[in-house]
Coordinates of C-alpha atoms in Angstrom, one line a residue:
T7 CA -58.6 155.9 -15.4
A8 CA -58.8 152.1 -15.7
P9 CA -61.7 151.8 -13.2
A10 CA -63.6 154.5 -15.0
A11 CA -63.3 152.6 -18.3
L12 CA -64.5 149.4 -16.7
P13 CA -68.3 150.2 -16.7
G14 CA -68.2 151.1 -20.4
R15 CA -66.7 147.7 -21.2
V16 CA -69.2 145.8 -19.1
Q17 CA -72.0 147.8 -20.7
A18 CA -70.7 146.9 -24.2
R19 CA -70.5 143.2 -23.2
R20 CA -74.1 143.3 -22.0
A21 CA -75.3 145.0 -25.2
T22 CA -73.4 142.4 -27.3
S23 CA -74.9 139.5 -25.3
A24 CA -78.4 141.0 -25.6
G25 CA -78.1 141.5 -29.4
P26 CA -78.9 137.9 -30.5
K27 CA -81.8 137.7 -28.2
M28 CA -83.3 140.9 -29.6
Q29 CA -82.8 139.6 -33.1
L30 CA -84.6 136.3 -32.2
D31 CA -87.6 138.4 -31.1
R32 CA -87.9 140.1 -34.5
S33 CA -89.3 138.6 -37.7
Q34 CA -86.6 137.6 -40.1
A35 CA -88.8 138.5 -43.1
M36 CA -90.0 141.8 -41.6
P37 CA -87.4 143.0 -39.0
F38 CA -89.6 146.0 -38.0
L39 CA -92.3 143.5 -36.7
S40 CA -92.1 141.1 -33.7
R41 CA -91.8 137.4 -34.6
P42 CA -95.1 135.6 -34.1
P43 CA -94.9 133.2 -31.1
A44 CA -96.0 130.1 -33.2
L45 CA -93.3 130.7 -35.8
D46 CA -90.2 129.5 -33.9
G47 CA -88.2 128.6 -36.9
T48 CA -88.6 124.8 -36.7
M49 CA -90.6 124.5 -39.9
A50 CA -88.9 124.6 -43.3
G51 CA -89.2 128.1 -44.9
D52 CA -90.2 129.8 -41.6
V53 CA -88.9 133.3 -41.7
G54 CA -91.5 134.8 -39.2
F55 CA -93.8 136.2 -41.9
D56 CA -97.3 136.5 -40.6
P57 CA -98.3 140.1 -40.8
L58 CA -102.1 139.3 -40.5
G59 CA -101.6 137.1 -37.5
F60 CA -103.2 133.9 -38.8
T61 CA -100.9 131.8 -36.5
N62 CA -102.5 133.5 -33.5
Y63 CA -105.9 132.0 -34.3
F64 CA -105.3 128.8 -36.3
D65 CA -103.1 125.8 -35.6
I66 CA -99.8 126.2 -37.3
K67 CA -99.8 122.6 -38.5
W68 CA -103.1 123.1 -40.3
L69 CA -101.7 126.3 -41.9
R70 CA -98.6 124.5 -43.1
E71 CA -100.7 121.6 -44.5
A72 CA -102.8 124.2 -46.5
E73 CA -99.7 126.0 -47.7
L74 CA -98.0 122.8 -49.0
K75 CA -101.2 121.6 -50.7
H76 CA -101.8 124.9 -52.4
G77 CA -98.2 125.2 -53.3
R78 CA -98.1 121.7 -54.9
I79 CA -101.3 122.4 -56.9
C80 CA -100.0 125.7 -58.1
M81 CA -96.7 124.2 -59.2
L82 CA -98.6 121.7 -61.3
A83 CA -100.9 124.5 -62.6
A84 CA -98.0 126.8 -63.5
F85 CA -96.3 124.0 -65.3
G86 CA -99.5 123.1 -67.2
A87 CA -100.2 126.7 -68.1
I88 CA -96.8 127.1 -69.7
T89 CA -96.8 123.7 -71.4
Q90 CA -100.2 124.3 -73.1
D91 CA -98.7 127.3 -74.8
L92 CA -95.8 125.2 -76.2
Y93 CA -97.4 121.9 -77.1
T94 CA -100.7 120.3 -77.6
F95 CA -101.3 116.5 -77.9
P96 CA -102.8 115.8 -81.4
F97 CA -105.7 113.7 -80.0
M98 CA -106.8 116.7 -77.8
S99 CA -108.2 118.6 -80.8
E100 CA -111.4 116.5 -80.5
W101 CA -112.3 118.3 -77.3
Y102 CA -110.3 121.5 -77.3
S103 CA -109.5 124.2 -79.8
G104 CA -106.7 126.2 -78.5
E105 CA -108.3 127.4 -75.2
K106 CA -105.9 128.9 -72.6
M107 CA -106.0 129.3 -68.9
W108 CA -109.5 130.0 -67.6
G109 CA -110.9 129.2 -71.1
L110 CA -109.3 125.7 -70.8
H111 CA -110.9 125.3 -67.4
D112 CA -114.3 126.0 -68.8
A113 CA -113.7 123.6 -71.7
A114 CA -112.5 120.9 -69.3
I115 CA -115.8 121.2 -67.4
K116 CA -117.9 120.9 -70.6
S117 CA -115.9 117.8 -71.7
G118 CA -116.0 116.2 -68.2
A119 CA -112.3 116.0 -67.9
L120 CA -112.2 118.2 -64.8
W121 CA -114.3 115.6 -62.9
Q122 CA -111.5 113.1 -63.6
V123 CA -109.0 115.5 -62.1
L124 CA -111.1 116.0 -59.0
W125 CA -111.5 112.3 -58.6
F126 CA -107.8 111.7 -58.8
I127 CA -107.0 114.5 -56.3
G128 CA -109.7 113.0 -54.0
L129 CA -107.7 109.7 -54.0
L130 CA -104.6 111.6 -53.0
E131 CA -106.5 113.1 -50.1
I132 CA -107.2 109.7 -48.6
P133 CA -103.9 109.4 -46.6
F134 CA -104.5 112.9 -45.2
L135 CA -108.1 112.1 -44.2
L136 CA -106.8 109.0 -42.4
K137 CA -104.3 111.1 -40.5
L138 CA -107.0 113.5 -39.7
R139 CA -109.2 110.8 -38.3
N140 CA -106.4 109.4 -36.2
G141 CA -105.4 112.9 -34.9
E142 CA -102.0 112.7 -36.6
V143 CA -101.9 115.9 -38.7
D144 CA -98.3 117.0 -38.2
G145 CA -97.9 119.7 -40.8
T146 CA -95.4 117.8 -42.9
G147 CA -97.7 117.3 -45.9
D148 CA -96.6 113.7 -46.1
I149 CA -99.1 111.6 -48.0
G150 CA -96.9 108.6 -48.5
F151 CA -95.9 109.5 -52.1
D152 CA -92.2 109.3 -52.6
P153 CA -91.3 107.1 -55.6
L154 CA -87.7 108.5 -55.8
G155 CA -87.0 107.9 -52.1
L156 CA -86.1 111.5 -51.4
K157 CA -87.4 111.4 -47.9
D158 CA -84.6 109.0 -46.9
S159 CA -81.8 111.1 -48.5
E160 CA -79.4 113.3 -46.5
D161 CA -80.8 116.4 -48.3
F162 CA -84.4 115.9 -47.0
G163 CA -84.4 119.1 -45.1
V164 CA -83.1 121.0 -48.1
N165 CA -85.7 119.4 -50.3
Q166 CA -88.4 120.5 -47.9
L167 CA -87.2 124.1 -48.0
R168 CA -87.1 123.9 -51.8
E169 CA -90.7 122.6 -52.0
V170 CA -92.0 125.4 -49.7
K171 CA -90.1 128.1 -51.7
N172 CA -91.1 126.9 -55.1
G173 CA -94.7 126.4 -53.9
R174 CA -94.9 130.0 -52.7
L175 CA -93.4 131.2 -56.0
A176 CA -95.9 129.1 -58.0
M177 CA -98.8 130.5 -56.1
I178 CA -97.8 134.0 -57.1
A179 CA -96.9 132.9 -60.6
I180 CA -100.3 131.2 -61.4
S181 CA -102.1 134.2 -60.0
G182 CA -100.2 136.5 -62.3
M183 CA -100.8 134.2 -65.3
T184 CA -104.5 134.0 -64.6
H185 CA -104.9 137.8 -64.3
H186 CA -102.8 138.3 -67.5
Y187 CA -105.3 136.0 -69.3
F188 CA -108.3 138.0 -68.0
L189 CA -106.7 141.2 -69.3
T190 CA -105.3 139.9 -72.6
G191 CA -106.9 136.6 -73.4
K192 CA -103.3 135.1 -73.8
G193 CA -101.5 132.3 -72.2
P194 CA -98.2 133.1 -70.3
I195 CA -95.9 132.4 -73.2
Q196 CA -98.1 134.2 -75.7
F197 CA -98.3 137.2 -73.4
L198 CA -94.5 137.4 -73.0
T199 CA -93.9 137.3 -76.7
Q200 CA -96.5 140.0 -77.4
I201 CA -96.0 142.4 -74.6
P202 CA -95.1 145.4 -76.9
N203 CA -98.4 144.9 -78.8
F204 CA -100.7 145.3 -75.9
K205 CA -103.6 146.7 -78.0
S206 CA -103.9 143.4 -79.9
C207 CA -103.8 141.5 -76.7
A208 CA -106.6 143.6 -75.3
A209 CA -108.7 143.1 -78.4
A210 CA -108.2 139.3 -78.1
A211 CA -109.5 139.6 -74.5
V212 CA -112.6 141.3 -75.6
E213 CA -113.2 138.5 -78.1
T214 CA -113.1 135.9 -75.3
G215 CA -116.0 137.7 -73.7
L216 CA -114.1 137.9 -70.4
C217 CA -113.4 141.6 -70.8
K218 CA -115.4 144.4 -72.4

């Protein structure tokens, strides 16, 4: 009886040894899909999520640079969208009169403030443009800005993961805030405090001229 049991044990061992390899071939985010070849887990926040196959056609380093940039912009945008509902600097009343979200964007264009923002962001792009010229784009998003010295800390890898995750969350958040404004004419805090009274929110949206 012992020899007859041996093949079963060998087969079980083979299945066990093959298990991790099979798992590595699957996407961590979507286990029913294969892991894209370019997503090998070396980048922070890589969970094999690429259902549209962008990594099959574009350089993964370029895609990561784009994700980091959009994530950083959206973190600032989400913070600003919430802050403008809670506080307004007194001297700003000369140029603005309570505009929110997209309305504030239009007001900033009229006042010329948005050109200042674009100019400042353009300055921040100079280190990336230099890396691009020298063929040194590495997908880290490093533009030489680290006043707190976080890059040299032991938790640098953890901080990278935090930035990617918070950036992804911010991209979704600011998209939701913008669409809420289009529907209701309210900023994010205003919207949350007036959810039960949706009809008044809809009426306010009509008054902005964005919705009819």
